[in-house]
JSON list of C-alpha atoms in Angstrom, two decimals:
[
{"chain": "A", "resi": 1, "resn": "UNK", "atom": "CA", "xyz": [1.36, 17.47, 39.79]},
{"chain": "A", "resi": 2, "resn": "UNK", "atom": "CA", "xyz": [3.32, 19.77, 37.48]},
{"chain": "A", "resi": 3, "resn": "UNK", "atom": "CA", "xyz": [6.11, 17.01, 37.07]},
{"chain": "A", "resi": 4, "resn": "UNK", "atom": "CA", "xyz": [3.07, 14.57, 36.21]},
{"chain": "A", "resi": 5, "resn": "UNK", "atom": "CA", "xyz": [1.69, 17.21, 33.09]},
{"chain": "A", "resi": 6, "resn": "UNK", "atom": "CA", "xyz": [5.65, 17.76, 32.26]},
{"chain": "A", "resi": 7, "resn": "UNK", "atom": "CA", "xyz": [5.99, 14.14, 31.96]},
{"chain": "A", "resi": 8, "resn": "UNK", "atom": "CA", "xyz": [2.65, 13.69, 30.28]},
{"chain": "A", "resi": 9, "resn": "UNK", "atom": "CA", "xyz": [3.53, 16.30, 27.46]},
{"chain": "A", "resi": 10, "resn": "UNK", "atom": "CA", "xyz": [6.98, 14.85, 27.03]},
{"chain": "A", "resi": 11, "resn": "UNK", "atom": "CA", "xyz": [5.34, 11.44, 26.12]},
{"chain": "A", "resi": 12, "resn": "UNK", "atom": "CA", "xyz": [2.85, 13.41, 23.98]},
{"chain": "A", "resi": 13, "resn": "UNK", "atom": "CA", "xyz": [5.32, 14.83, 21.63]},
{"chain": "A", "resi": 14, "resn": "UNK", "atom": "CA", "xyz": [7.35, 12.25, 21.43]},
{"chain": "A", "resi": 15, "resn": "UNK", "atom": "CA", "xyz": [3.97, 9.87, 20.19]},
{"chain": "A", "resi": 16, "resn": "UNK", "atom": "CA", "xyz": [3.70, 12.90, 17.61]},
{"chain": "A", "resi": 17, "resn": "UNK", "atom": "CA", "xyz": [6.87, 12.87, 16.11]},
{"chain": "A", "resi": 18, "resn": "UNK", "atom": "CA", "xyz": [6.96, 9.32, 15.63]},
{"chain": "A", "resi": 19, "resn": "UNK", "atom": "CA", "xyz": [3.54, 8.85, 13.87]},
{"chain": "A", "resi": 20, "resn": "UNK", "atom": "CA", "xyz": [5.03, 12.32, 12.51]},
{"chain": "A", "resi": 21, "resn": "UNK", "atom": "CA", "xyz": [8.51, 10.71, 11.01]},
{"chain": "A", "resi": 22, "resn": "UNK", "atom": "CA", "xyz": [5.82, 7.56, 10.20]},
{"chain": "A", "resi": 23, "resn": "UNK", "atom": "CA", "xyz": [3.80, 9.85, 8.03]},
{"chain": "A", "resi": 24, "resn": "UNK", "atom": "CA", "xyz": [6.78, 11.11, 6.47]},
{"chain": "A", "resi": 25, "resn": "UNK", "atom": "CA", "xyz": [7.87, 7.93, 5.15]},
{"chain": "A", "resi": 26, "resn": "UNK", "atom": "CA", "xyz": [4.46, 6.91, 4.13]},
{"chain": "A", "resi": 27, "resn": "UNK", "atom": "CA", "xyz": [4.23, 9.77, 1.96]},
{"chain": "A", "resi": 28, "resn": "UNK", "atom": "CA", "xyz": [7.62, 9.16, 0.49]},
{"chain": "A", "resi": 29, "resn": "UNK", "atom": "CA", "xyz": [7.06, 5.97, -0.28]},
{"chain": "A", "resi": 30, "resn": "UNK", "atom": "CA", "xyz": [3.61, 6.46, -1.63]},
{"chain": "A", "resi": 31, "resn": "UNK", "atom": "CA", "xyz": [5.67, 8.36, -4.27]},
{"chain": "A", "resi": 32, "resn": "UNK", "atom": "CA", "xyz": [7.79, 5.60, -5.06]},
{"chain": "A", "resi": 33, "resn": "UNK", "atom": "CA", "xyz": [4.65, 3.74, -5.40]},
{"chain": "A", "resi": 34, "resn": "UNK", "atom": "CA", "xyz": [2.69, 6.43, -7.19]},
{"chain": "A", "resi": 35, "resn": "UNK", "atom": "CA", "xyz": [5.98, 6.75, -10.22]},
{"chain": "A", "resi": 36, "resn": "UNK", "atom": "CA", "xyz": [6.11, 2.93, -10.73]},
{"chain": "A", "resi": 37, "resn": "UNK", "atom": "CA", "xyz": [1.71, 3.24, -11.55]},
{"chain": "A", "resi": 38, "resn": "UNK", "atom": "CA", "xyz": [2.43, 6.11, -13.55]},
{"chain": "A", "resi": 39, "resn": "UNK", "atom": "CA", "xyz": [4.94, 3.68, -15.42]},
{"chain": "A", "resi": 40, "resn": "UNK", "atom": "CA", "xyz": [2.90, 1.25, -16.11]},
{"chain": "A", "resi": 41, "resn": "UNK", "atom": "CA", "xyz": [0.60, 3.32, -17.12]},
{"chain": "A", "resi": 42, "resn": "UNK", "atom": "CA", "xyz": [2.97, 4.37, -19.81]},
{"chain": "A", "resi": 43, "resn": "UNK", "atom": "CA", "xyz": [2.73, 0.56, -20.82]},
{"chain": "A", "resi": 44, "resn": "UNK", "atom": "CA", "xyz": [-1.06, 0.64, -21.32]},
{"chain": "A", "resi": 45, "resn": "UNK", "atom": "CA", "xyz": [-1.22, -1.21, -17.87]},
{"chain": "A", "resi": 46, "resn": "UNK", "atom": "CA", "xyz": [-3.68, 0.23, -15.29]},
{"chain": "A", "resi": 47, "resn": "UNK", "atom": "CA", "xyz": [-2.11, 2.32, -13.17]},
{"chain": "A", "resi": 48, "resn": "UNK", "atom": "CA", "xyz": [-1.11, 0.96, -9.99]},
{"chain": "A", "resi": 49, "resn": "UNK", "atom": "CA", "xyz": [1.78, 0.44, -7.81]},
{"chain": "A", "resi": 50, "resn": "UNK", "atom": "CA", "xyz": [3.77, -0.93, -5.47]},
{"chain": "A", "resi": 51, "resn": "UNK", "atom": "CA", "xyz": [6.60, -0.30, -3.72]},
{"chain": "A", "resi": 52, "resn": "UNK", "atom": "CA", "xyz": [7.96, -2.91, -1.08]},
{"chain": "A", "resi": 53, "resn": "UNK", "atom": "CA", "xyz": [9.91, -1.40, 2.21]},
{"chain": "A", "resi": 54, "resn": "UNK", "atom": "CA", "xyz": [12.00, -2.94, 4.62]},
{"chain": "A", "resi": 55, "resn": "UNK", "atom": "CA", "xyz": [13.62, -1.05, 7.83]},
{"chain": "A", "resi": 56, "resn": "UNK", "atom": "CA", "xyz": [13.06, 2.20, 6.05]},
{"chain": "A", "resi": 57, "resn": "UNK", "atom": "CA", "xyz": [15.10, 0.77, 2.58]},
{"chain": "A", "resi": 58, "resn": "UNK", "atom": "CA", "xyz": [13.63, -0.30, -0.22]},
{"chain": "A", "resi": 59, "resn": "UNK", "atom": "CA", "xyz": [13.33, -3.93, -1.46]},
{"chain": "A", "resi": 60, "resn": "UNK", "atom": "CA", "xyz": [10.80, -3.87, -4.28]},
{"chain": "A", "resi": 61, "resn": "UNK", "atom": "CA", "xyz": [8.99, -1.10, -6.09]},
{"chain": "A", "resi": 62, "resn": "UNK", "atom": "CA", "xyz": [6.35, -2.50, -9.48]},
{"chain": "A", "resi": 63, "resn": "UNK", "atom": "CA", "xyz": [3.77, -1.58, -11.31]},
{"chain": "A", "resi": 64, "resn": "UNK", "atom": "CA", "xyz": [0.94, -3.76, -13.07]},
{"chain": "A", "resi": 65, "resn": "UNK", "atom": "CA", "xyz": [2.46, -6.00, -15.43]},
{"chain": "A", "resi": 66, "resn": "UNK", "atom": "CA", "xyz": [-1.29, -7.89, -16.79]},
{"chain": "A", "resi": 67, "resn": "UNK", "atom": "CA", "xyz": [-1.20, -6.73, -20.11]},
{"chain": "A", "resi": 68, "resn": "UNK", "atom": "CA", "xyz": [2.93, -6.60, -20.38]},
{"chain": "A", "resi": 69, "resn": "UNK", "atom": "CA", "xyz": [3.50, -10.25, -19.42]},
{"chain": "A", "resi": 70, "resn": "UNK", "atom": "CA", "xyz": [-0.14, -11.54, -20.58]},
{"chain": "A", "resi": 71, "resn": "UNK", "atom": "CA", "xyz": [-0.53, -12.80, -16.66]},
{"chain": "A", "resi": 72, "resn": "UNK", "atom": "CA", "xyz": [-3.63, -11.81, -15.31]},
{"chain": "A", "resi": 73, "resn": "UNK", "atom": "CA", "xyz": [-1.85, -12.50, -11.90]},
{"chain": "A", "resi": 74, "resn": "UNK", "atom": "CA", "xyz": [0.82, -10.03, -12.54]},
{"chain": "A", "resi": 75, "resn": "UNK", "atom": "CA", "xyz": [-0.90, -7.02, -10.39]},
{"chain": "A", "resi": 76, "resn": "UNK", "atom": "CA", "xyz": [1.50, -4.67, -8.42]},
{"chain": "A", "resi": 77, "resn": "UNK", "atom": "CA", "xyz": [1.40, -6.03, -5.63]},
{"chain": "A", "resi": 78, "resn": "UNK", "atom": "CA", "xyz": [2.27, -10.01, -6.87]},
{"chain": "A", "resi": 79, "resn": "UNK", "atom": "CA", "xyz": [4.87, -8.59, -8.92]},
{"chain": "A", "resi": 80, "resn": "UNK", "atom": "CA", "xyz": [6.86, -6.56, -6.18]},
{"chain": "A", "resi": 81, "resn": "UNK", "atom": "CA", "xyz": [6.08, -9.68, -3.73]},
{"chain": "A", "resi": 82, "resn": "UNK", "atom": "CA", "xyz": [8.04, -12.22, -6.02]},
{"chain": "A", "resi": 83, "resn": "UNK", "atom": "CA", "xyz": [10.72, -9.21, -6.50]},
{"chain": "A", "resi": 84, "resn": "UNK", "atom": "CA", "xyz": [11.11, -8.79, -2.50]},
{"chain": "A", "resi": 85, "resn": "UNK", "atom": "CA", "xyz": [10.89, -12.41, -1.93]},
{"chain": "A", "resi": 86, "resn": "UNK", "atom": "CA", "xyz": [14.00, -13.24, -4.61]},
{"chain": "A", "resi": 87, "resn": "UNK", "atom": "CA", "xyz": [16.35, -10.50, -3.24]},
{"chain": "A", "resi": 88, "resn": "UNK", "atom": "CA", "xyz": [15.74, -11.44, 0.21]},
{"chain": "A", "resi": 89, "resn": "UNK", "atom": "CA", "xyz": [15.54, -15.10, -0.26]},
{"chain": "A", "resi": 90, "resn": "UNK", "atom": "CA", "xyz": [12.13, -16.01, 1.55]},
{"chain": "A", "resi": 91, "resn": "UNK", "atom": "CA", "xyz": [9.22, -16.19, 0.00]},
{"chain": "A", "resi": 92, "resn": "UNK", "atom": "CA", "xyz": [8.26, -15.27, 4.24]},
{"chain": "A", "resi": 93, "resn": "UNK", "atom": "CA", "xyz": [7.91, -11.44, 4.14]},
{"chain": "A", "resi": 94, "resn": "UNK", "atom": "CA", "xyz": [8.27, -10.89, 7.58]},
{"chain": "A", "resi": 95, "resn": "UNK", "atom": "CA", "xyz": [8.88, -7.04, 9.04]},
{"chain": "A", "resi": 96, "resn": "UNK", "atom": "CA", "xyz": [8.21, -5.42, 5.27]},
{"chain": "A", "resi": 97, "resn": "UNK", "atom": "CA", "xyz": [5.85, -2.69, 4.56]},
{"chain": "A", "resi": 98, "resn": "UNK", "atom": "CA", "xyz": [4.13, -2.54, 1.76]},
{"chain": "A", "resi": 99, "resn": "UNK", "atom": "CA", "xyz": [2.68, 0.26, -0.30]},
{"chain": "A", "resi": 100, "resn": "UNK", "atom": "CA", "xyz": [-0.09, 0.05, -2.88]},
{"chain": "A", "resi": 101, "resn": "UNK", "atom": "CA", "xyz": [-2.00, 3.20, -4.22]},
{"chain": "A", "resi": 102, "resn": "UNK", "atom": "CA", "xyz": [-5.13, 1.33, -4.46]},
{"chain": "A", "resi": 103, "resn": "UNK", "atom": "CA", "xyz": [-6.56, -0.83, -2.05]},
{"chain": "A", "resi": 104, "resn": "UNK", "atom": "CA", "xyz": [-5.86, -4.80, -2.88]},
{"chain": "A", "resi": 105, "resn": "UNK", "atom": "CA", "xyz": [-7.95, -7.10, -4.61]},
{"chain": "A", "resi": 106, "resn": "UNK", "atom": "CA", "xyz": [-8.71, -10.17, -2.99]},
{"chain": "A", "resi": 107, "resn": "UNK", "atom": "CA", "xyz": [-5.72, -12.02, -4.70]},
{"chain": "A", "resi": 108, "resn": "UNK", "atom": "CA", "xyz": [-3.66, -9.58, -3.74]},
{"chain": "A", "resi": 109, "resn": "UNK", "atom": "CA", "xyz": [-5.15, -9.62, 0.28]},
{"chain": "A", "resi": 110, "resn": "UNK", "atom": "CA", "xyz": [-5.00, -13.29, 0.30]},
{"chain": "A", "resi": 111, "resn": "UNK", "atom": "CA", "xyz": [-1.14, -13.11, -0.88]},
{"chain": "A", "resi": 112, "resn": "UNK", "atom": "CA", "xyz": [-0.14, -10.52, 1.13]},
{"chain": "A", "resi": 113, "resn": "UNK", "atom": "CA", "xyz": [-1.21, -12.96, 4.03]},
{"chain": "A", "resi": 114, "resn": "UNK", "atom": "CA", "xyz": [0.85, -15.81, 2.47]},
{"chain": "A", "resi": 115, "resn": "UNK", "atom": "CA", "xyz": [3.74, -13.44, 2.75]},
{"chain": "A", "resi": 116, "resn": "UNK", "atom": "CA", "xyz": [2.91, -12.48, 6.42]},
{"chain": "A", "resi": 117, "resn": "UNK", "atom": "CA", "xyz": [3.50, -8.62, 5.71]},
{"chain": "A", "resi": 118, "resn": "UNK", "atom": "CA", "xyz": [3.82, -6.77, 8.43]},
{"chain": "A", "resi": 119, "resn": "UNK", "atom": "CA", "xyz": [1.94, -3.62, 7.20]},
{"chain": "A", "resi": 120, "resn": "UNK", "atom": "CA", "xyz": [-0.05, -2.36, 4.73]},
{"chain": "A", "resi": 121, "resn": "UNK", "atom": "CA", "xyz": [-0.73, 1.23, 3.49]},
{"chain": "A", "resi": 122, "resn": "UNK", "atom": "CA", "xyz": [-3.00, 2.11, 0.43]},
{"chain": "A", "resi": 123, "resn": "UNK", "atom": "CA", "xyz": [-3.68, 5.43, -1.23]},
{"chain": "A", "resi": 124, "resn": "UNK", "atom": "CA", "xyz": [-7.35, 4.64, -2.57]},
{"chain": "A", "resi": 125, "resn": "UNK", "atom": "CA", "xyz": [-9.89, 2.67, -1.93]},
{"chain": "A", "resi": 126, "resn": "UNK", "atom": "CA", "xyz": [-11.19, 0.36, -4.11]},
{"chain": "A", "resi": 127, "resn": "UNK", "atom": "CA", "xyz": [-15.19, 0.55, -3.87]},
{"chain": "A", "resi": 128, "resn": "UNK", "atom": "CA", "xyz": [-15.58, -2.09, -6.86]},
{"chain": "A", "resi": 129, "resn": "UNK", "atom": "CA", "xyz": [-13.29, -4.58, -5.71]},
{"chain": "A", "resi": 130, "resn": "UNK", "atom": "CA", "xyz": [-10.95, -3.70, -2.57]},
{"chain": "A", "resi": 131, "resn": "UNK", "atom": "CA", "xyz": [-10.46, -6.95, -0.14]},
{"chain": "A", "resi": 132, "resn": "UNK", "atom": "CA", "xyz": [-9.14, -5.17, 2.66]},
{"chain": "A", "resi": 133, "resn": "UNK", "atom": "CA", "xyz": [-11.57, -2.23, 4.10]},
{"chain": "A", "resi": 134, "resn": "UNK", "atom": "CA", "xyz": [-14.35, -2.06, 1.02]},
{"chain": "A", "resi": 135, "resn": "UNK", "atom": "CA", "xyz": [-15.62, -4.96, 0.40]},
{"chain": "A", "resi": 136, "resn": "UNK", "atom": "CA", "xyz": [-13.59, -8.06, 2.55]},
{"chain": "A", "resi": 137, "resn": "UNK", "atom": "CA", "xyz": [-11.37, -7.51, 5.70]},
{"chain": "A", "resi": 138, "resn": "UNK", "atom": "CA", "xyz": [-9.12, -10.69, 4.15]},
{"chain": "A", "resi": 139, "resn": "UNK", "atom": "CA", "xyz": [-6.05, -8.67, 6.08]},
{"chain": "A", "resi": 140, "resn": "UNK", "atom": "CA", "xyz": [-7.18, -8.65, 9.19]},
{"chain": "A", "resi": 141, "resn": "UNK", "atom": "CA", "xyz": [-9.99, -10.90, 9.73]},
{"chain": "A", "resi": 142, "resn": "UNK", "atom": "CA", "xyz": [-9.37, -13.13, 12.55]},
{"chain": "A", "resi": 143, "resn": "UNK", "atom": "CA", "xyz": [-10.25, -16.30, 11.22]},
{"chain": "A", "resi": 144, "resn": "UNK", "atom": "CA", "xyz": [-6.86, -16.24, 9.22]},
{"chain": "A", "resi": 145, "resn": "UNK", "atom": "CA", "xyz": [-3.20, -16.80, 11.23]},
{"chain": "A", "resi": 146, "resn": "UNK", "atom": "CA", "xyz": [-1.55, -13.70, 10.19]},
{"chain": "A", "resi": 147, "resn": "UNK", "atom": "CA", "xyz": [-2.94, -9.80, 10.47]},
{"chain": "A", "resi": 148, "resn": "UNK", "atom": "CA", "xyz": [-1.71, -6.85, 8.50]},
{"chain": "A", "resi": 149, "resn": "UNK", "atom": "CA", "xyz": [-1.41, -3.68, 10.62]},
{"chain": "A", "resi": 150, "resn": "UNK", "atom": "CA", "xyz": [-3.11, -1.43, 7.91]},
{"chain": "A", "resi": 151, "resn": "UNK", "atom": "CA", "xyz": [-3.28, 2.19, 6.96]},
{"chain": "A", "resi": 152, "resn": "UNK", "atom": "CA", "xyz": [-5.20, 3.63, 4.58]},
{"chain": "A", "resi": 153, "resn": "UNK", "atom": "CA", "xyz": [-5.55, 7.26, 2.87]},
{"chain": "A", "resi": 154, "resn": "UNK", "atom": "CA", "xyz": [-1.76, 7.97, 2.32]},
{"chain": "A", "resi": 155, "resn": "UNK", "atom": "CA", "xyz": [-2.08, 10.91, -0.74]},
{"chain": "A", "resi": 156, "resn": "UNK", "atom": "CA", "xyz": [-5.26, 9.41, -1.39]},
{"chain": "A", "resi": 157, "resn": "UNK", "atom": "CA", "xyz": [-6.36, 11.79, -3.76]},
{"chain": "A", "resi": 158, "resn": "UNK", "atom": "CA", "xyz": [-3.18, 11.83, -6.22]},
{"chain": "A", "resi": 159, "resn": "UNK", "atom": "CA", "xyz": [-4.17, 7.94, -5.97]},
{"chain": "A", "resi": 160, "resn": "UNK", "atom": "CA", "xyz": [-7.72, 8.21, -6.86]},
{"chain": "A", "resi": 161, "resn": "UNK", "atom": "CA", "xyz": [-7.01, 11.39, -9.45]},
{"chain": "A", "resi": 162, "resn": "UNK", "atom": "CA", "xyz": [-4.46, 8.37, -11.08]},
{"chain": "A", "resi": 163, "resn": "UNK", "atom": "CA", "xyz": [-6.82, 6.32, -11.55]},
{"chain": "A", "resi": 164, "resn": "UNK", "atom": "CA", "xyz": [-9.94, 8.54, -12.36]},
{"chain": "A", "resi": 165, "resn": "UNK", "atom": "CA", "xyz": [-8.47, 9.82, -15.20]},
{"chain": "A", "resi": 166, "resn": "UNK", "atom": "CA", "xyz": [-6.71, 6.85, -16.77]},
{"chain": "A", "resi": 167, "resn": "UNK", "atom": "CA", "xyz": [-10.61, 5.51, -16.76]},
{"chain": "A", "resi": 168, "resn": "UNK", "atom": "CA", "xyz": [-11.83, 8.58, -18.15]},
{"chain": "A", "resi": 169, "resn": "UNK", "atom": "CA", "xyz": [-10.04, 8.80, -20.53]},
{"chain": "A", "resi": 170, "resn": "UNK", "atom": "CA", "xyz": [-10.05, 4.84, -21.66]},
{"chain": "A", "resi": 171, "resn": "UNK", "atom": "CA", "xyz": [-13.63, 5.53, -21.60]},
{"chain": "A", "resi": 172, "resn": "UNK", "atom": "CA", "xyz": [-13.05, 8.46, -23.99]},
{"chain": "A", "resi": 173, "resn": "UNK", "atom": "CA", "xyz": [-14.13, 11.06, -21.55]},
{"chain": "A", "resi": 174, "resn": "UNK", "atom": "CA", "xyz": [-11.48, 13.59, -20.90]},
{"chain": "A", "resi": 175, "resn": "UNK", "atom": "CA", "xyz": [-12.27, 15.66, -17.93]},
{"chain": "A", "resi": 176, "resn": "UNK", "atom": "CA", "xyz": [-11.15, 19.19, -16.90]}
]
């Protein structure tokens, strides 16, 4: 029995550190994510952003680019997507992660799917308009041929406080 609970804990801890080490790059790369919405926000672009990750390197990191290019398909997410796809030559996404401080629209979803992403993590939820946990499941709904494994809440509130306040104050309401 006590070689049982000593083998028992072992596996324990070593499930901890690795969603431990997980979190750890989540929240790094959630940073990446979080400068390149702060950056566009710079441009007059709502702030959000997207950083692209593959086997712990990264492949794409973007902003919101609407207003920049005059695309109104040129969200974070689309824009790091067609920057990961061109370095690694296929427009197939397999094995990348991808980080987004808000939660996708449904263009976003639905391209993430074309890509065949292997995971997803958000910062914020979108309430208004999120297509993966708010208000669709387009990432993984099982009438579709591809999943997203999905995470959601990674610094969630520097997320939300982004975009809070860039609406705020666009709406001319500065608050403390």
């Amino acid at each position: 029995m006590n070689c049982f609970l000593c083998l028992l804990c072992f596996f324990v801890a070593i499930l901890y550190i690795g969603r431990s080490l997980e979190s750890e790059f989540d929240e790094q790369w959630m940073r990446q994510a979080l400068a390149a919405a702060r950056a566009a926000q710079a441009l007059g672009e709502v702030p959000v952003g997207t950083c692209i990750v593959s086997e712990n390197k990264l492949v794409a990191v973007c902003g919101n680019r609407t207003r920049t290019d005059c695309d109104p398909t040129a969200h974070a997410e689309i824009v790091a997507l067609r920057e990961a796809a061109s370095k690694l030559g296929n427009y197939r996404l397999t094995g990348v992660d991808v980080y987004s401080t808000i939660e996708p629209c449904a263009m976003c979803a639905g391209a993430l799917i074309q890509a065949r992403v292997r995971r997803l993590i958000y910062g914020a939820p979108d309430e208004r308009a999120g297509a993966v946990t708010s208000r669709f499941r387009i990432c993984d709904t099982d009438f579709l041929n591809h999943r997203i494994q999905i995470s959601v809440g990674v610094l969630e509130e520097e997320c939300r406080a982004l975009m809070q306040e860039f609406f705020q104050t666009r709406r001319g309401r500065i608050v403390d």
